[in-house]
Coordinates of C-alpha atoms in Angstrom, one line a residue:
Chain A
X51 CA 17.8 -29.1 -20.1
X52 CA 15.0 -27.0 -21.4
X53 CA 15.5 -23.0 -21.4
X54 CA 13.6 -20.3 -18.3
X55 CA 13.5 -17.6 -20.8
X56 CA 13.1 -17.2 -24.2
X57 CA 14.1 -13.8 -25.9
X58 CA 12.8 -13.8 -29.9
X59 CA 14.0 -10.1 -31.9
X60 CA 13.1 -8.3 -29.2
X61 CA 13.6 -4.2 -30.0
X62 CA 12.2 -1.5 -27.5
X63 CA 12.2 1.9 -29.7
X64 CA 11.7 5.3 -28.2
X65 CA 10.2 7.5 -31.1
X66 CA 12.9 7.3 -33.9
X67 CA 15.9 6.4 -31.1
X68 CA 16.8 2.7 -30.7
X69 CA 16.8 1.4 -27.5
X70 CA 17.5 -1.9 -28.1
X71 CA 17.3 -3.4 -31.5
X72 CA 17.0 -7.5 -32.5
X73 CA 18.5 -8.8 -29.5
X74 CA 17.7 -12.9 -28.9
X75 CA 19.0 -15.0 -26.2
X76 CA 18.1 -18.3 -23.8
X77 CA 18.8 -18.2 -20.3
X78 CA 18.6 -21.9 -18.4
X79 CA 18.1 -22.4 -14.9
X80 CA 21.1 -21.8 -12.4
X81 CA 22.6 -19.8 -15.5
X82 CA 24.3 -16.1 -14.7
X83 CA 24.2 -14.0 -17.8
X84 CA 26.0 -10.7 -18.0
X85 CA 25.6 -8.0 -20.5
X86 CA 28.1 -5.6 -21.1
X87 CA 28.3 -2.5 -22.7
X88 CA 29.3 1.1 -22.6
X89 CA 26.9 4.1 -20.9
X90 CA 24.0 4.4 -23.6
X91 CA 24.5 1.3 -25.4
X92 CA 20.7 -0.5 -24.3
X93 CA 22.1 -2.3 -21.4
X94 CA 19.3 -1.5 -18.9
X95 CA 16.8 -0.5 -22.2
X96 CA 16.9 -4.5 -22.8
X97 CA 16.5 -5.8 -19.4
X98 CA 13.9 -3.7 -18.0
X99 CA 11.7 -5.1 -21.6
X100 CA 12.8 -8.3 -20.7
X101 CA 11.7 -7.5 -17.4
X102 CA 8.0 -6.9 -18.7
X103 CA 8.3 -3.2 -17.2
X104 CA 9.1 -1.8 -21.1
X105 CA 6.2 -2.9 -22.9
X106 CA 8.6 -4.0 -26.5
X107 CA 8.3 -2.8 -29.8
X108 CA 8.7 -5.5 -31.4
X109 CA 10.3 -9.6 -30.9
X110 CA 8.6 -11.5 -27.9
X111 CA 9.9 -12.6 -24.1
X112 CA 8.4 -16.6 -23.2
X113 CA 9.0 -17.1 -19.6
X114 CA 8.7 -21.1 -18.3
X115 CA 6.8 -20.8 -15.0
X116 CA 7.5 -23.2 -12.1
X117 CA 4.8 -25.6 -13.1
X118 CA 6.6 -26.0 -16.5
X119 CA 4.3 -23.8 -18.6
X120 CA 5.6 -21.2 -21.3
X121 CA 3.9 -17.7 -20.4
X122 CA 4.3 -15.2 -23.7
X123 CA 5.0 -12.1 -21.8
X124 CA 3.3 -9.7 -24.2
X125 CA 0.5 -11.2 -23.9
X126 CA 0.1 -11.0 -20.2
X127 CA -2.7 -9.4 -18.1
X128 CA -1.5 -6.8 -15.4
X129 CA -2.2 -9.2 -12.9
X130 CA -0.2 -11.7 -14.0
X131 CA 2.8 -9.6 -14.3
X132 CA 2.9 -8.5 -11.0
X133 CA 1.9 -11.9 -9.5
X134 CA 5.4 -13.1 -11.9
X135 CA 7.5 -10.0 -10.7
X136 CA 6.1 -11.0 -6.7
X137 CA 6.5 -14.6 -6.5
X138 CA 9.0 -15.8 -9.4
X139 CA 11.3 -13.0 -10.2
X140 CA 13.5 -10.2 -8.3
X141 CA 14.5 -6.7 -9.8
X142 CA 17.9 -5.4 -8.1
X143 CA 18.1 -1.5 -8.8
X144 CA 21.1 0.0 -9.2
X145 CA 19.9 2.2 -7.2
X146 CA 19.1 0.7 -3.5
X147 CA 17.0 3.9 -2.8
X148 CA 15.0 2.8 -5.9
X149 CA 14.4 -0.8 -4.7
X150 CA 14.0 -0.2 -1.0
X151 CA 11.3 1.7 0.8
X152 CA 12.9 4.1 2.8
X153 CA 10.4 5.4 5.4
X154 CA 10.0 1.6 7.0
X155 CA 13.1 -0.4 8.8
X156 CA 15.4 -2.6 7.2
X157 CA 13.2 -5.4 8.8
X158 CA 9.8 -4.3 7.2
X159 CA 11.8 -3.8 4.1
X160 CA 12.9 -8.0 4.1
X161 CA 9.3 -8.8 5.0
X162 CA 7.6 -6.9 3.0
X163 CA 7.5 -9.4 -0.1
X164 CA 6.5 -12.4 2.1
X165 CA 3.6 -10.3 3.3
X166 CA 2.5 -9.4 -0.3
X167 CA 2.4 -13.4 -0.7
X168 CA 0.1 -13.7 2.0
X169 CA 2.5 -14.8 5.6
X170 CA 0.4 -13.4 8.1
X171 CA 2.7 -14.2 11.3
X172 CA 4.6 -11.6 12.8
X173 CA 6.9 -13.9 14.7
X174 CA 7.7 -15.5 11.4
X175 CA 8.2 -12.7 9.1
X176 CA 10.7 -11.9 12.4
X177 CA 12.9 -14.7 11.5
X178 CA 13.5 -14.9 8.4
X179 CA 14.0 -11.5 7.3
X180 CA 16.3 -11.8 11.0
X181 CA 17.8 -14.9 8.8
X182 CA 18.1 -12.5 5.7
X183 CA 19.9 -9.7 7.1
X184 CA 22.8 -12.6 8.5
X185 CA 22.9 -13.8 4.9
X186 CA 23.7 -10.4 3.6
X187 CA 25.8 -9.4 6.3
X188 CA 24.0 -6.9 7.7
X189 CA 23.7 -7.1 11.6
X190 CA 20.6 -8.7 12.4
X191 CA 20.3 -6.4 15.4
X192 CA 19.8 -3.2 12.7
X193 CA 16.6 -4.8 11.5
X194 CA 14.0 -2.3 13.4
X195 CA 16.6 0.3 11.6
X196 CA 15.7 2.9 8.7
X197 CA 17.8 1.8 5.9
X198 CA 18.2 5.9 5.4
X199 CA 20.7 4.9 8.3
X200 CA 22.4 2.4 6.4
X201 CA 25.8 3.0 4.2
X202 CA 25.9 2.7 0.5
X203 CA 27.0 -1.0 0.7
X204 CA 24.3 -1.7 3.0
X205 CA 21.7 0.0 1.6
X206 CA 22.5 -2.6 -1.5
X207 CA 22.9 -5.9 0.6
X208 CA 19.8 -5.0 2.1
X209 CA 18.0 -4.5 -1.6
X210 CA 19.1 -8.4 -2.3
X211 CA 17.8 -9.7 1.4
X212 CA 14.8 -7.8 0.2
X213 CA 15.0 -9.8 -3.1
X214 CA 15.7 -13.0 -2.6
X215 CA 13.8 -13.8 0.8
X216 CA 11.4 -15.0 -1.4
X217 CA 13.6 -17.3 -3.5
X218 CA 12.6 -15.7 -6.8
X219 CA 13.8 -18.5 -9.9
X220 CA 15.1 -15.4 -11.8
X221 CA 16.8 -12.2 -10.8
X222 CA 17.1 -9.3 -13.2
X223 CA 20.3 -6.7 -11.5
X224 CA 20.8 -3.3 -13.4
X225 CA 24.0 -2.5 -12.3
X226 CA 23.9 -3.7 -8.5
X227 CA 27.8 -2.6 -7.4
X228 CA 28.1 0.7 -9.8
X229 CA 28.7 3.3 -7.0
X230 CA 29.9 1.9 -4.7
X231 CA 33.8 1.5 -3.5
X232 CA 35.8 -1.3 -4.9
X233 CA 36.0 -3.1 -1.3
X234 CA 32.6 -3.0 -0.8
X235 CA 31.8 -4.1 -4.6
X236 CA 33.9 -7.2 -4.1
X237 CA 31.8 -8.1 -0.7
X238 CA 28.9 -7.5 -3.0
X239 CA 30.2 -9.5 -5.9
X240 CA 31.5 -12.6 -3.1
X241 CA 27.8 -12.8 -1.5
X242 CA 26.0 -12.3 -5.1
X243 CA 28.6 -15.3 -6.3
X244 CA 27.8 -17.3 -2.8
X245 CA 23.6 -16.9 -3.2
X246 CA 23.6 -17.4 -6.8
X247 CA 25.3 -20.9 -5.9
X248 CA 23.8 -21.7 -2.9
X249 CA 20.0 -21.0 -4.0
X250 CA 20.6 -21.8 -7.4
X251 CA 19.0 -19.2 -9.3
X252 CA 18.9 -17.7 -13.0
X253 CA 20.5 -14.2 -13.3
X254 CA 20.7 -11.3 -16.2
X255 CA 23.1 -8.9 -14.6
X256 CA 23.9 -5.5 -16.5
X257 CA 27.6 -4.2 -15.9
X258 CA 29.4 -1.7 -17.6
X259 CA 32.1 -3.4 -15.9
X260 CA 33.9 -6.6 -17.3
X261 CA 35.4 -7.8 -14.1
X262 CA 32.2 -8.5 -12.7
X263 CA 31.4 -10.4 -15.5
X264 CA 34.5 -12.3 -15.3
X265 CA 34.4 -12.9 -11.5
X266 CA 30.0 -13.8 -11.9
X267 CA 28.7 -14.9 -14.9
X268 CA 29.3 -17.9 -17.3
X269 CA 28.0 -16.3 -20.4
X270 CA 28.4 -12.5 -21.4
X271 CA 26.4 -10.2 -24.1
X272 CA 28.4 -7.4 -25.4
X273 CA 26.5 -4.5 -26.5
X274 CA 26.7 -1.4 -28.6
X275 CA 24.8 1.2 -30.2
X276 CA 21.6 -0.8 -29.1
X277 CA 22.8 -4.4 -30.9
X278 CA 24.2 -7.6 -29.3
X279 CA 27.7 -7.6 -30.9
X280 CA 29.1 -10.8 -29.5
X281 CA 27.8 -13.2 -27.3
X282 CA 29.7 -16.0 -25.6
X283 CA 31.2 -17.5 -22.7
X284 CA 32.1 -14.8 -20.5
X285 CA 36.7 -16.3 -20.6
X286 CA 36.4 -16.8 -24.5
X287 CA 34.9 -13.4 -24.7
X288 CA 37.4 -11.5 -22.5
X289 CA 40.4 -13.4 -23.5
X290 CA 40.1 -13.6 -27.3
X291 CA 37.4 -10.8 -28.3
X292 CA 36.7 -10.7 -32.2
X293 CA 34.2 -7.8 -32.6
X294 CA 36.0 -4.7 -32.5
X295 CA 34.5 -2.7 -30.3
X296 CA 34.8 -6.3 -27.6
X297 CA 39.0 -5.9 -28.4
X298 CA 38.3 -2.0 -27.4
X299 CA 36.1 -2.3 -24.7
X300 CA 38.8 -5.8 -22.9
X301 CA 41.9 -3.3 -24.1
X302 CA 40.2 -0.2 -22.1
X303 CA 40.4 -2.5 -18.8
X304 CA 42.5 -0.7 -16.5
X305 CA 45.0 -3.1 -15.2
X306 CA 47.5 -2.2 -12.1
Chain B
X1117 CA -35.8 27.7 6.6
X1118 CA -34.4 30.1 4.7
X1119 CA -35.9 30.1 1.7
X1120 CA -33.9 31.6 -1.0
X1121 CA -32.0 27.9 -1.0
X1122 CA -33.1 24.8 -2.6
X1123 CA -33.8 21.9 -0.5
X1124 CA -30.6 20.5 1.9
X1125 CA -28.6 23.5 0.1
X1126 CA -27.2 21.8 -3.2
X1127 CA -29.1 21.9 -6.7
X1128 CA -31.3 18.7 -7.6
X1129 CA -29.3 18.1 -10.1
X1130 CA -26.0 18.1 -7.7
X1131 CA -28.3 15.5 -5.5
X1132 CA -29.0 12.9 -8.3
X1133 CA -25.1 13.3 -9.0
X1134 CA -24.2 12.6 -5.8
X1135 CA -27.2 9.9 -5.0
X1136 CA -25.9 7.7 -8.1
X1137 CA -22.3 7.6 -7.2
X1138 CA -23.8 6.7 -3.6
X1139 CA -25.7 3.7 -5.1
X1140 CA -22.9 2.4 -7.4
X1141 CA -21.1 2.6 -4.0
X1142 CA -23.4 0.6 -2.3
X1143 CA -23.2 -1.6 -4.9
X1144 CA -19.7 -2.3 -4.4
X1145 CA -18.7 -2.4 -0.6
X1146 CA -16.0 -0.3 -0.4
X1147 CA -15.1 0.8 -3.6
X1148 CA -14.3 4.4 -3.3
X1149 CA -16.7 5.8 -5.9
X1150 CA -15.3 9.4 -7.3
X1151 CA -18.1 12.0 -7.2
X1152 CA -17.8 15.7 -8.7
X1153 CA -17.7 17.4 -5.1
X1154 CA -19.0 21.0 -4.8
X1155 CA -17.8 23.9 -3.3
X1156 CA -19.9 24.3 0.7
X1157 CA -19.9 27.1 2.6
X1158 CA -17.5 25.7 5.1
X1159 CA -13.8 24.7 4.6
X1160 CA -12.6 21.1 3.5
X1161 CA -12.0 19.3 6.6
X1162 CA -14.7 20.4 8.1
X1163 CA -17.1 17.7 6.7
X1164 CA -17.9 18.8 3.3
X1165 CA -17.7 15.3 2.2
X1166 CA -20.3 14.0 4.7
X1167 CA -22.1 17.5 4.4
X1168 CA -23.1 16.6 0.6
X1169 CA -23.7 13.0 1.5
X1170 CA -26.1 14.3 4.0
X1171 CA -28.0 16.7 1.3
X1172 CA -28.7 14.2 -1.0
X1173 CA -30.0 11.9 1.1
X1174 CA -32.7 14.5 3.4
X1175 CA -36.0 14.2 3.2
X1176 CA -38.4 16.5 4.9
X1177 CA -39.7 13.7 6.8
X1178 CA -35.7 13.1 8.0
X1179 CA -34.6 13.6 11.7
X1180 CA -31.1 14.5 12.0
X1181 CA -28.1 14.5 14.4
X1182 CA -24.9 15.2 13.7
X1183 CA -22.0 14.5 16.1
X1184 CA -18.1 14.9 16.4
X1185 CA -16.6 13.2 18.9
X1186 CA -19.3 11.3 19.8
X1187 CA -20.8 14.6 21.2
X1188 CA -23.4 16.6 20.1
X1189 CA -22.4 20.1 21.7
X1190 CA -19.4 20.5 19.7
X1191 CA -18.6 23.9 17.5
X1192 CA -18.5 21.5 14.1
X1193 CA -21.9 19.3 14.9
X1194 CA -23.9 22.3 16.5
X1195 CA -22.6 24.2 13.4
X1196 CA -23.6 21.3 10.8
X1197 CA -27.2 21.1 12.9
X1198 CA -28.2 24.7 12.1
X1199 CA -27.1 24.7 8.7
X1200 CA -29.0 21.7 8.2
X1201 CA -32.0 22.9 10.1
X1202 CA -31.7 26.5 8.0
X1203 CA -31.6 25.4 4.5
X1204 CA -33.6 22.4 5.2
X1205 CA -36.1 22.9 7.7
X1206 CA -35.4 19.3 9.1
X1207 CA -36.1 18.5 12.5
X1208 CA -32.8 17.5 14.9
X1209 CA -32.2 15.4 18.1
X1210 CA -29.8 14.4 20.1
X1211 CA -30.9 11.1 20.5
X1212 CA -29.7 8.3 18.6
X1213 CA -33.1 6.3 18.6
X1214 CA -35.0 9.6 17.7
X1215 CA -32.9 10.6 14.3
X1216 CA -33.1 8.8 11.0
X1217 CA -29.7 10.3 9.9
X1218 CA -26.6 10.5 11.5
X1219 CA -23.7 12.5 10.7
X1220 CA -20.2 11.9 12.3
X1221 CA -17.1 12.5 13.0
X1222 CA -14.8 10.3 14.6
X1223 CA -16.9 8.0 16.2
X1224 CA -20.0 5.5 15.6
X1225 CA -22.8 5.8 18.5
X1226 CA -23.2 3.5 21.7
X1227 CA -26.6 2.6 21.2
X1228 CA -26.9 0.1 18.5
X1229 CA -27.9 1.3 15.6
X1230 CA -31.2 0.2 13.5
X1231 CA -31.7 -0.9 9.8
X1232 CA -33.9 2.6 9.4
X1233 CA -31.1 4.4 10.2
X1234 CA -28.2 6.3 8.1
X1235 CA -24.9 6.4 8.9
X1236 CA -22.6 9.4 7.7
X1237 CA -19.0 9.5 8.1
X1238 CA -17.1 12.6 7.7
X1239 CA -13.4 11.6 5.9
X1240 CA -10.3 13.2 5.5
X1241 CA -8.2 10.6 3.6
X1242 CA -10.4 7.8 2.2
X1243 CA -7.3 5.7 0.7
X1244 CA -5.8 3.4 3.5
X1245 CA -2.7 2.5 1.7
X1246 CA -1.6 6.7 0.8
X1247 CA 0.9 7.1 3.4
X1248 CA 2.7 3.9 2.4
X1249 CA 1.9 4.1 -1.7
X1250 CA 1.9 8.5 -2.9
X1251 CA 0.9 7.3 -6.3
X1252 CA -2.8 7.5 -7.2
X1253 CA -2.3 5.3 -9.8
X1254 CA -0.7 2.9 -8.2
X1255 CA -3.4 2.7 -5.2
X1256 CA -6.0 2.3 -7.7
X1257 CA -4.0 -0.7 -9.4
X1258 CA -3.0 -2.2 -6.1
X1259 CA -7.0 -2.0 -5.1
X1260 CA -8.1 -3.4 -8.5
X1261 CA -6.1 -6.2 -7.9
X1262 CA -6.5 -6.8 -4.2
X1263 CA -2.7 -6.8 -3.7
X1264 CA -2.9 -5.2 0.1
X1265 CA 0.3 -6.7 1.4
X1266 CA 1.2 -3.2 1.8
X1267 CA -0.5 -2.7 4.5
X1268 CA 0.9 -5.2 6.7
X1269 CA 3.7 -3.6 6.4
X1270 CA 2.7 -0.6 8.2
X1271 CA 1.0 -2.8 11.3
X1272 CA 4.6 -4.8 10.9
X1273 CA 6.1 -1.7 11.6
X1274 CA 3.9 -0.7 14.5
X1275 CA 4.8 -4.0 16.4
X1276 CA 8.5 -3.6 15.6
X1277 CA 8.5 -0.5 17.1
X1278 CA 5.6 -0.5 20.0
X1279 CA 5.7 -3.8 20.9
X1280 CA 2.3 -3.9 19.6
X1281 CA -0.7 -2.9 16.5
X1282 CA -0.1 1.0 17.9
X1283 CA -2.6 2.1 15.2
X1284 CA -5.6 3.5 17.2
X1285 CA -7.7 5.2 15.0
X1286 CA -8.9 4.9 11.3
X1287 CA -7.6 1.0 11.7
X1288 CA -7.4 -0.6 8.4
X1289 CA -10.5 -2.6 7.5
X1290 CA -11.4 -5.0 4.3
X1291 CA -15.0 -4.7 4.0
X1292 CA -16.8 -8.1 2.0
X1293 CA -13.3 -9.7 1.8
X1294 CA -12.7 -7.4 -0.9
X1295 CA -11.7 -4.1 -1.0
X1296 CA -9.6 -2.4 1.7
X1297 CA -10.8 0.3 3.4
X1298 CA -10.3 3.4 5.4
X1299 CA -13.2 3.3 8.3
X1300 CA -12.5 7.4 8.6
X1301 CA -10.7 8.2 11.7
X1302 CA -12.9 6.7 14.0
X1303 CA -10.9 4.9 16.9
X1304 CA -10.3 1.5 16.6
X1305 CA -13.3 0.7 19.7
X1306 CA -15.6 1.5 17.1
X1307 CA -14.1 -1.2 14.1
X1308 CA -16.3 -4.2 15.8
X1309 CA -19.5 -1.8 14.8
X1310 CA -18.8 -1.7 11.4
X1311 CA -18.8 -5.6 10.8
X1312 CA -22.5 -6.8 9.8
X1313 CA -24.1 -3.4 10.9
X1314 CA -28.0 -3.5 10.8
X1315 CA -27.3 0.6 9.3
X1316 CA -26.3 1.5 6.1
X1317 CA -22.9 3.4 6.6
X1318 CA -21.9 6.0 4.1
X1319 CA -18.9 7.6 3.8
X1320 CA -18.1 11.1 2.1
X1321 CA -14.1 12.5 1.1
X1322 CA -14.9 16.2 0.0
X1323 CA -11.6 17.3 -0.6
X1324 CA -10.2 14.1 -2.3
X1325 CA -14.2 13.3 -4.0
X1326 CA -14.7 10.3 -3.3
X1327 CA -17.6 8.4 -1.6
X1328 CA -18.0 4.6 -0.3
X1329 CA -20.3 3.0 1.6
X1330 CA -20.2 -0.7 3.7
X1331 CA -24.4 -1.3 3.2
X1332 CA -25.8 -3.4 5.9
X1333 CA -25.2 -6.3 7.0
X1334 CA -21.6 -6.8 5.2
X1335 CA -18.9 -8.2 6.8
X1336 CA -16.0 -6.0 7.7
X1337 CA -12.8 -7.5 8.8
X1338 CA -9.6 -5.9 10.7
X1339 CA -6.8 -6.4 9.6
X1340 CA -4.1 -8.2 11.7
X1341 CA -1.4 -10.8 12.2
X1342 CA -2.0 -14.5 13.3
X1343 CA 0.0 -13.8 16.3
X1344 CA -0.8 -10.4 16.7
X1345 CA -4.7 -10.1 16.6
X1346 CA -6.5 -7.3 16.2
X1347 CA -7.8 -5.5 20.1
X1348 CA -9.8 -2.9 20.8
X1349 CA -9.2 -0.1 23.4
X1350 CA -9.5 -1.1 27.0
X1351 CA -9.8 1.1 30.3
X1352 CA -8.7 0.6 33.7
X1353 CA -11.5 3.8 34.6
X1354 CA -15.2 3.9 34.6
X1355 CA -17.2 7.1 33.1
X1356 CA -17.0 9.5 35.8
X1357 CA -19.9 10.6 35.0
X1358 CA -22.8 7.8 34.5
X1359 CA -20.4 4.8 35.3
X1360 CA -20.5 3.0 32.3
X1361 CA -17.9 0.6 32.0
X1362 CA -18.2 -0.7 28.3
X1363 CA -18.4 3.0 26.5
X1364 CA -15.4 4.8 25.0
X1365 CA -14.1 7.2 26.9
X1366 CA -12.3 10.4 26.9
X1367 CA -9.8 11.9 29.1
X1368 CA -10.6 14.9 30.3
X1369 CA -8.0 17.6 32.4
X1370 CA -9.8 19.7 35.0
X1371 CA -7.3 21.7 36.7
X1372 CA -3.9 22.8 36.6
X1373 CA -2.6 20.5 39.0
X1374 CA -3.0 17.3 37.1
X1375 CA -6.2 16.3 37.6
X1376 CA -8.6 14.5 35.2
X1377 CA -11.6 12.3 34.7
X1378 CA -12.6 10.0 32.5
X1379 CA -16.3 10.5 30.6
X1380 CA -18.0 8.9 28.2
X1381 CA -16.9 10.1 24.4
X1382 CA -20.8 9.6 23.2
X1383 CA -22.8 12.2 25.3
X1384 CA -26.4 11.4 24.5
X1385 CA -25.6 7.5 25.4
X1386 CA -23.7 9.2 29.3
X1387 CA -27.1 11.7 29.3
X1388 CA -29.6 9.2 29.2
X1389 CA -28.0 6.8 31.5
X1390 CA -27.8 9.1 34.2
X1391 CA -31.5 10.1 33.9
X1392 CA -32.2 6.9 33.8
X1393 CA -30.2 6.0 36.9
X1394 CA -32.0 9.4 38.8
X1395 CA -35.5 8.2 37.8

């Protein structure tokens, strides 16, 4: 099966600081990457460049579009990014006050992304982002809510309603369950796990935390000082770690 | 005319500044065109914007009236007359067929307007999409790419909320299929007059500096939903005063025991139809 993304020596510098330095790496369709990595170590540096929203400092990003055509993200107008980032990909912040718009309900919120691709009835728009808000748990009779009104957990189910409604073939997540409390991350981690399945889409997670990346992903990156250290399948990786700092990083687990 | 000015108040060279960015906006319907706007001797959000629209484009030959509200006996349009008539020497009217300019605020005249005529709108916030999108930058990218599902948003959230579009003044327009565009706070009513207007229609932001124009004849559309489509205003009244039945009207109290009338927002259009009716 051929690769979605392509990533080629990609580095994103700031100044004389590395942000990310060399990293390479496929992703296939229906494929859950996680990379993993201590505070500081490039995590979110390397997926917002893969993202297209760090332009890179050197290596390239080739992104196969629905029709089957390779786009070389560097090379790609404005326009084209954003129509790639509205209607084939999904940024989930880690931040839900950084994905959501706050001062327009929990409704407007799901809808908004079908209305920037041009679905023009009301009644519509209604029921699916009704639709969405069931699929992330949410109560469908919040959706003329703010989401200022919503709880943590919410706030973040309501970020991936606001997402997915558009059934994006790739998802980038920066940390989508850091802050929050561990009941609610494992909701979050159980309907991530059931829409990844269900809608089969391709997903580069960051985590600082390996349990998500047991419980999610199939393959896992391990980062440090800006440098893939070991890449793998996400069991291998966890249960028989070879790079040092991997044995460190699986030893530091906490386990009760 | 007071003659220590120049000509309409501002410096030639201030006029050919201002008459370029006015043709580069007619050039592209819409487009807010940013213009170096100059201090006048009246406080933003009074009209400077229209004010130094208006002063580039008098001629001595020009007839002017200015109105706010549709009337013409308001402190801001009596006040804009005089200073016009002052440093100018222009003649004014009241009546819509007599003038060759027209100044407003808030509203677009009754009587259809005619290709000789000018059309001036007076605008506080020229960028439709601001209270959704604070970033400058962002608006500009969003309108160089004619990405406006933004503001469906906003009329999604008015019909989640009212039942209904409850936006009822400066209602979102895209003028030539292209650009979005704030129609100044005029109230919806008025929208209808915009599309394929024999009148050119220029519109002047002093405090944000920025002009645009929808020349004549251009299509302006208002923005809506398939099942929500766009409405105008409707009364269950009459003007109280000259019975009109298809003018915008305004609600007027006249005691303090509840009462009120209904009259006609546009006072030269009520004026004449009542002398009409008496003769």
């Amino acid at each position: 099966m051929s690769a979605l993304l392509q990533v080629r020596g990609l580095s994103r510098h700031y100044g004389r600081r590395i942000g990310c330095e060399d990293v390479s790496f496929e992703l296939h369709p229906g494929e859950l990457l996680c990379i993993v990595g201590e505070s500081g170590s490039g995590k979110s540096t390397l997926l917002n460049t893969v993202a297209a929203q760090l332009a890179p400092s050197a290596g390239s990003v080739r992104y196969r579009q629905r029709d089957g055509e390779w786009l070389e993200l560097g090379q790609l107008s404005e326009a084209d990014r954003r129509r790639l980032a509205r209607e084939e990909w999904g940024f989930v912040t880690q931040n839900p006050r950084d994905g959501l718009r706050l001062n327009v309900s929990a409704g407007a919120n799901v809808a908004e992304r079908l209305m920037a691709l041009g679905v023009r009835h009301y009644g519509q728009l209604r029921s699916i982002a009704r639709g969405w808000l069931e699929r992330v748990e949410i109560d469908p009779a919040r959706i003329d809510d703010a989401p200022t009104g919503f709880s943590g957990g919410m706030q973040q189910r309501l970020q991936i309603a606001r997402t997915l409604v558009t059934q994006p073939r790739l998802v980038f997540m920066d940390e989508p369950t850091a802050g929050l409390d561990v009941s609610v991350q494992a909701r979050i981690l159980d309907l991530l796990r059931r829409l990844v399945n269900e809608l089969g889409l391709a997903a580069v997670m960051v985590t600082h935390d390996l349990a998500v990346a047991r419980l999610l992903a199939a393959r896992t990156m391990v980062m440090q000082h800006g440098r893939v250290v070991e890449t793998g399948l996400t069991d291998q990786i966890l249960d028989d770690p070879q790079h040092p700092y991997t044995q460190l990083l699986v030893s530091s687990v906490l386990t009760t | 005319m007071t003659p220590s000015y120049n000509f309409a108040f501002l410096d030639e060279d201030t006029k050919r500044m201002l008459r370029r960015a006015l043709l580069k906006a007619v050039a592209i319907p819409g487009y807010q065109v940013p213009f170096g706007s100059r201090e006048m001797p009246l406080p933003y959000g009074w009209g400077t914007g229209g004010i130094q629209v208006t002063a580039a484009l008098l001629g001595p030959d020009d007839v002017l009236k200015v109105i706010d509200q549709g009337a013409d006996d308001t402190t801001n349009a009596v006040n804009i007359r005089r200073f016009f008539a002052r440093v100018a020497g222009v003649a004014t009217t009241e009546r819509t067929v007599e003038a060759s300019l027209i100044q407003t605020r808030h509203r677009i005249p009754e009587t259809p307007l005619r290709e000789d005529q000018i059309l001036v709108f007076q605008v506080p916030e020229p960028e439709p999409l601001r209270t959704l999108e604070p970033r400058e930058a962002e608006t500009r990218t969003l309108h160089a790419l004619g990405d406006y599902g933004l503001m469906h948003v906003k009329l999604y959230e008015d019909i989640a909320q009212y039942g209904h579009i409850a936006t009822s003044y400066d209602y979102p327009v895209l003028v030539d299929g292209r650009f979005l565009t704030s129609p100044s706070p005029i109230p919806k009513f008025d929208n209808p007059k915009l599309d394929r207007s024999p009148a050119l229609m220029l519109f002047g932001a002093g405090r944000e500096k920025r002009l645009y124009a929808i020349p004549p004849y251009t299509r302006v559309e208002s923005l809506a939903f398939d099942d929500h489509p766009f409405e105008i205003q409707q009364w269950e009244h009459r003007c109280e005063l000259c019975g009109s039945g298809e003018s915008y009207l305004d609600e007027v109290v006249v005691d303090d025991r509840g009462g009120r009338m209904f009259v006609c927002s546009d006072t030269d259009y009520c004026g004449r139809r009542r002398t009409e009716a008496q003769a």
